[in-house]
Coordinates of C-alpha atoms in Angstrom, one line a residue:
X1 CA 96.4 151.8 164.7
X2 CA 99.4 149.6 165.0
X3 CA 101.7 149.9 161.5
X4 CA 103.9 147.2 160.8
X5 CA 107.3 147.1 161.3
X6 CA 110.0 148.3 158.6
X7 CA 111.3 144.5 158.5
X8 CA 108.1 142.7 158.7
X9 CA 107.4 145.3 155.4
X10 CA 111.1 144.3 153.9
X11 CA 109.9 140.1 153.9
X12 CA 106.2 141.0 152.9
X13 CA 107.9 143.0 149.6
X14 CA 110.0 140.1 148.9
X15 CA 107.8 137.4 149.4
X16 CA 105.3 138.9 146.6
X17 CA 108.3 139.9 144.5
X18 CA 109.4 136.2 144.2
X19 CA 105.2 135.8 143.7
X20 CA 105.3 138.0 140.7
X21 CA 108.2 136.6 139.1
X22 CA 106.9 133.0 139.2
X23 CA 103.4 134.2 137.7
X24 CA 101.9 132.7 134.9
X25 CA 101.5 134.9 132.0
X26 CA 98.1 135.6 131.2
X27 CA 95.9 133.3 128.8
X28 CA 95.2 133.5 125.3
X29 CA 91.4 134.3 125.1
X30 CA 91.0 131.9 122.3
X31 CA 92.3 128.6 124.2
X32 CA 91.2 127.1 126.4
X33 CA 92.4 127.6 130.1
X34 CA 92.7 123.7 130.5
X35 CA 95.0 123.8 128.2
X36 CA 97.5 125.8 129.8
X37 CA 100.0 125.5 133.1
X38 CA 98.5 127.0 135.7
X39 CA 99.7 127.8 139.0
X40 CA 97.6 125.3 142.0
X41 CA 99.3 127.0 144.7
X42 CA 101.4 129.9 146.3
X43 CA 101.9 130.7 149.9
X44 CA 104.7 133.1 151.7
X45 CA 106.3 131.2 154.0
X46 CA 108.7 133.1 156.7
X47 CA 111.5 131.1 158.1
X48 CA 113.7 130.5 161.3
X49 CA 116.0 133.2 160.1
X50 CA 113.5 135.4 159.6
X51 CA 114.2 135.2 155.2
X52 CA 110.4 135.4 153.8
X53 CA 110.1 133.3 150.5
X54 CA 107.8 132.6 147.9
X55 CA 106.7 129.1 147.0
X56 CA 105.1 128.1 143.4
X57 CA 103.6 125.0 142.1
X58 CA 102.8 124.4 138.6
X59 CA 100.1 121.8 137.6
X60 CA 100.7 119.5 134.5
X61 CA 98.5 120.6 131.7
X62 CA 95.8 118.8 129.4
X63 CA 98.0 117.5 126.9
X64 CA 100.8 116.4 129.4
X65 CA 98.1 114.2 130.9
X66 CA 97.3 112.6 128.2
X67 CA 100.4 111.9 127.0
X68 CA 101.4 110.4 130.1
X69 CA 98.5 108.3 130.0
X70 CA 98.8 107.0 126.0
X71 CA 102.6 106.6 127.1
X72 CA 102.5 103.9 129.5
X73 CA 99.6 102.2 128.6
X74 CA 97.3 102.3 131.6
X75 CA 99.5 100.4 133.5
X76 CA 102.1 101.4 136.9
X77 CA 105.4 102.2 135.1
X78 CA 107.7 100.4 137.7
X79 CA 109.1 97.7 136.1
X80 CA 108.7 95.3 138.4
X81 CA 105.1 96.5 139.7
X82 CA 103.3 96.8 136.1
X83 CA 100.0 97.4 138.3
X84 CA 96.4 98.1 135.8
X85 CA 95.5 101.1 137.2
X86 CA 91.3 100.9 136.2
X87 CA 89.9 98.8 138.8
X88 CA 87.2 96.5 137.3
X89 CA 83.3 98.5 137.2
X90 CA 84.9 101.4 138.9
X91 CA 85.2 104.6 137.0
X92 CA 88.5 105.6 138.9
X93 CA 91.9 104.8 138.4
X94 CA 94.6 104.7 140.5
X95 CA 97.6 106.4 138.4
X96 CA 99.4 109.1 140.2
X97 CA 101.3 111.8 137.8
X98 CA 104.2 111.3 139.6
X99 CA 107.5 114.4 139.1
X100 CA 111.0 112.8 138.4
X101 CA 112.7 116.4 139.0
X102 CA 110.0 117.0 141.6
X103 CA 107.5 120.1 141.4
X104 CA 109.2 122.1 144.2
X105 CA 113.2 122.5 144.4
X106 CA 113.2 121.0 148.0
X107 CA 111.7 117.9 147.0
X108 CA 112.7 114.3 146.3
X109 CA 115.4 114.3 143.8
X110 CA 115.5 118.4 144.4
X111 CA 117.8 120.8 141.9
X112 CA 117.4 124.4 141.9
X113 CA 115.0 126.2 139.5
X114 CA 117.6 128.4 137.8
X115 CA 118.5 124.2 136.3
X116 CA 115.4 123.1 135.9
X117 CA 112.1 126.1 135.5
X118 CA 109.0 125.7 137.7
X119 CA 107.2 125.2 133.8
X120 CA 109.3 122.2 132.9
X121 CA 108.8 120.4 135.7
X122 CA 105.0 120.2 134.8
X123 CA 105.7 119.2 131.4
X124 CA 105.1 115.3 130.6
X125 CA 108.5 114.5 129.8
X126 CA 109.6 114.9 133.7
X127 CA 105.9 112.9 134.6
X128 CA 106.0 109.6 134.8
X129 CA 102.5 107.5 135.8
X130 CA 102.6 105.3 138.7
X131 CA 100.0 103.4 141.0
X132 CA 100.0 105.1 144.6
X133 CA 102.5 102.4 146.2
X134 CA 105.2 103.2 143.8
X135 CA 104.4 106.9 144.0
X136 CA 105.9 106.8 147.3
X137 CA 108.3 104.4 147.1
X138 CA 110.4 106.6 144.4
X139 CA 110.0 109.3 147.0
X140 CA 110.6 107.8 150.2
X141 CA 114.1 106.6 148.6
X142 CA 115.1 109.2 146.2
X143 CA 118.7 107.9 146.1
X144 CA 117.6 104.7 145.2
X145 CA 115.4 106.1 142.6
X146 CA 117.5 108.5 140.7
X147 CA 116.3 110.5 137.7
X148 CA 118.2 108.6 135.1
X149 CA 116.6 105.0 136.6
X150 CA 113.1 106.9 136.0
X151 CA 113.6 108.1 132.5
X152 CA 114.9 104.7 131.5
X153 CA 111.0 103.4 132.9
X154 CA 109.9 105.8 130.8
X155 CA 111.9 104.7 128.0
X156 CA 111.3 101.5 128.6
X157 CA 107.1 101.5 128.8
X158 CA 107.0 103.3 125.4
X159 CA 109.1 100.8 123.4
X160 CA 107.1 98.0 125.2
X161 CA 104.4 99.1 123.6
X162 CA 105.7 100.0 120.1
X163 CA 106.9 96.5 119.9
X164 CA 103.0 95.5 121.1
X165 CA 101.4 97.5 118.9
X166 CA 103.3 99.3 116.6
X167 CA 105.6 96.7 115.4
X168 CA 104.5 94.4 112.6
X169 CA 104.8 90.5 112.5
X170 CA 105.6 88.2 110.1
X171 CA 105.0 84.8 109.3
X172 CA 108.0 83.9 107.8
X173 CA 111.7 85.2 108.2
X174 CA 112.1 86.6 104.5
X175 CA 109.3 88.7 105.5
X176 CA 111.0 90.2 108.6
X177 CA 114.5 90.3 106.4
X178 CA 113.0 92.1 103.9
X179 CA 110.7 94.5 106.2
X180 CA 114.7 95.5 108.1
X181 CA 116.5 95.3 104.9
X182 CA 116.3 99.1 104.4
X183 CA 117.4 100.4 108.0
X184 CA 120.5 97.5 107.6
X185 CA 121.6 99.2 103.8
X186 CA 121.2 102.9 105.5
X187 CA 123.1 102.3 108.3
X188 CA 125.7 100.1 106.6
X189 CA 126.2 102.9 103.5
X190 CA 127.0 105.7 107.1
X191 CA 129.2 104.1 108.4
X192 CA 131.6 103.3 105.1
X193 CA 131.1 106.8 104.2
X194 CA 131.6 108.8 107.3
X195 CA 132.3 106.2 110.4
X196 CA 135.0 106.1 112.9
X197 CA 137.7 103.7 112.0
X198 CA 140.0 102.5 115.1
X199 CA 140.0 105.0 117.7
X200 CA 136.8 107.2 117.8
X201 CA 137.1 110.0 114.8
X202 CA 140.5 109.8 114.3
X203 CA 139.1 108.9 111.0
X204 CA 136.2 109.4 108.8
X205 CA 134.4 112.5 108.9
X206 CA 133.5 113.2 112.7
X207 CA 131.2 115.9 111.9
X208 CA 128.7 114.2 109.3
X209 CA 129.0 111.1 111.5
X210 CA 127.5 113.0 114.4
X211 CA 124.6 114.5 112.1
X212 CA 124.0 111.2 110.3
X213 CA 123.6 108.9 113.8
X214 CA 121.0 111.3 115.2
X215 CA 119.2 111.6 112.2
X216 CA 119.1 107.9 111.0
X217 CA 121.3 105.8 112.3
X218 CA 119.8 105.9 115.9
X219 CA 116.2 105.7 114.8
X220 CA 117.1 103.3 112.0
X221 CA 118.5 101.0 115.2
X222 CA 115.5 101.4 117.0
X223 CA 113.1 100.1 114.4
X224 CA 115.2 97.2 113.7
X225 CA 115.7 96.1 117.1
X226 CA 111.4 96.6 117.0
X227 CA 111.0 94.3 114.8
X228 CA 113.3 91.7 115.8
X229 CA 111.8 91.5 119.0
X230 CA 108.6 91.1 118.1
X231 CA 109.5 88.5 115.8
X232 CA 111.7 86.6 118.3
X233 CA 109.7 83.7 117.2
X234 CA 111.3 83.6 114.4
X235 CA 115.0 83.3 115.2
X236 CA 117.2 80.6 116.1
X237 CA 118.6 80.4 119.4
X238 CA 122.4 81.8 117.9
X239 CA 120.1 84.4 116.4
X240 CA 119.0 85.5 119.6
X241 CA 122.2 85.2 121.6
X242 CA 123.3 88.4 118.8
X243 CA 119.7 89.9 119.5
X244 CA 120.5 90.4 122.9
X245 CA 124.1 91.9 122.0
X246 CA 122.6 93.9 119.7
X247 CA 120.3 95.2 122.2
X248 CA 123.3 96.2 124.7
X249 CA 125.0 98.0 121.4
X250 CA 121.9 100.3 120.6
X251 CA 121.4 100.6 124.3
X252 CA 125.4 102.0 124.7
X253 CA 125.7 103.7 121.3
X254 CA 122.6 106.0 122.2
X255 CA 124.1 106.8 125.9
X256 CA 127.4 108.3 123.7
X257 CA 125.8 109.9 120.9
X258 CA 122.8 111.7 122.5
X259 CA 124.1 111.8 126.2
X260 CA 127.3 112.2 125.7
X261 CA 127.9 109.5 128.0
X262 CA 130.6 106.9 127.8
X263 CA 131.0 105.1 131.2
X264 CA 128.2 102.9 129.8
X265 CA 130.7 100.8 127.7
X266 CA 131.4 100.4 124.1
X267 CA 129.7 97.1 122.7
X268 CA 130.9 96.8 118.8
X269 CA 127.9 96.5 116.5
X270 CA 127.7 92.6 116.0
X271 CA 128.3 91.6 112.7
X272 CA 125.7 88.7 112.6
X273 CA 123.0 91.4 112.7
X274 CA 124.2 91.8 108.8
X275 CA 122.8 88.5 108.3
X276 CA 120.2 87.9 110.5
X277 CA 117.2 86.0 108.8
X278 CA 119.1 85.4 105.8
X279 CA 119.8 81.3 104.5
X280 CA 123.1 80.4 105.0
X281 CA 123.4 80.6 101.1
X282 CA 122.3 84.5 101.4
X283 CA 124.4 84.9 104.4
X284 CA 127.4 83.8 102.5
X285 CA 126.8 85.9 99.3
X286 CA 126.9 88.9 101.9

């Protein structure tokens, strides 16, 4: 009987040692298995040089499919596509859980796994749902469809529909005044207290500031800008010309204060938000 060689040995040992460290730890006997990440695939492969690896693929579980599916609403998350993916009478759909950092390290958009874990990769918030076209348009061009551009789709889709259907509208504008009212005094009472004045913390207390805008001033931002656009209806034109400022100010002051990113710009908060909806005899008693 012919015995295998002591290198053909050496890449068989190191293709099931990468095996074993990619496993998935055993499941709980009291969930269900569906409910876990579970590995679809593995296969040694041996390359030119002769270097055997292990490959590891780890499927999305129950919960991240759902969540992907509640999150954008049924429809093909490119902005410009939008594509209802349940055909009419047919019970399919044609949504494709498609990987922003992609499943495998050599793939579209690629980083190694000691950045990014085989595990995360499968969890929903690097899914995003696309019809089949789109699918493979984001990874045919992976330069032109970056990570960040695919998280803002994301982003995007989910405020969409928070403004559809989570957002309340009014039939007057006291009713919208008075529903913002509360985010506009919170905010407003931060930023006297702890707020940069001038130049970025070289006054006002930097540290608070930073705890204060994560906890409420960023979310208090979102729900007003919520309700203002679903109440566009409502404003004048002037009042939408600072709607649309406003929206470039949340848009920026998130990108500094949670991504730590400031090539984005630095649009000022707009005044006229502080008097939005308001009379002109309320606005000038303000």
């Amino acid at each position: 009987m012919l015995l295998p060689s002591l290198s053909l040995l050496a890449q068989m040992l190191r293709a099931w040692s990468a095996l074993w460290c990619a496993r998935v730890p055993p499941q709980r006997p009291t969930q269900h298995p569906s409910n876990h990440l579970s590995l679809v695939r593995f296969r040694a492969v041996v390359g030119d040089n002769g270097t055997a690896t292990a490959k590891c693929r780890v499927n999305p579980d129950v919960h991240s499919r759902r969540r992907l599916w509640g999150d954008s609403g049924g429809h093909c998350s490119d902005p410009t596509c939008r594509m209802y993916l349940f055909p009419d009478d047919l019970d399919v759909d044609f949504g494709e859980l498609a990987h922003i950092i992609p499943a495998m390290p050599d793939g579209p958009r690629g980083i190694p796994v000691i950045e990014m874990p085989l595990r995360e990769r499968a969890h929903h918030s690097n899914l995003i749902l696309l019809c089949a076209n789109c699918h493979t348009k984001i990874d045919k061009a992976p330069a032109v469809y970056p990570a960040k551009l695919l998280h803002g789709w994301k982003r995007q889709r989910v405020e969409e529909i928070r403004i559809a259907l989570a957002t309340p509208t009014f039939r007057t504008r006291s009713e919208v005044r008075a529903h913002i009212q509360g985010e506009l005094d919170s905010n407003r009472a931060i930023h006297e207290r702890y707020g940069p004045i001038g130049d970025p913390y070289l006054e006002g207390n930097p540290t608070l500031w930073r705890r204060h805008v994560r906890s409420t001033v960023i979310p208090n931002n979102r729900a007003i800008l919520r309700v203002l656009e679903a109440n566009r209806h409502l404003l004048t034109r002037d009042e939408q010309e600072t709607l649309a400022v406003y929206r470039v100010h949340v848009e920026q002051f998130e990108s500094r204060h949670v991504l730590d990113d400031f090539t984005t710009g630095t649009e000022r908060f707009p005044e006229a938000i502080g008097r939005i909806l308001l009379d002109t005899q309320e606005a000038g008693s303000r």
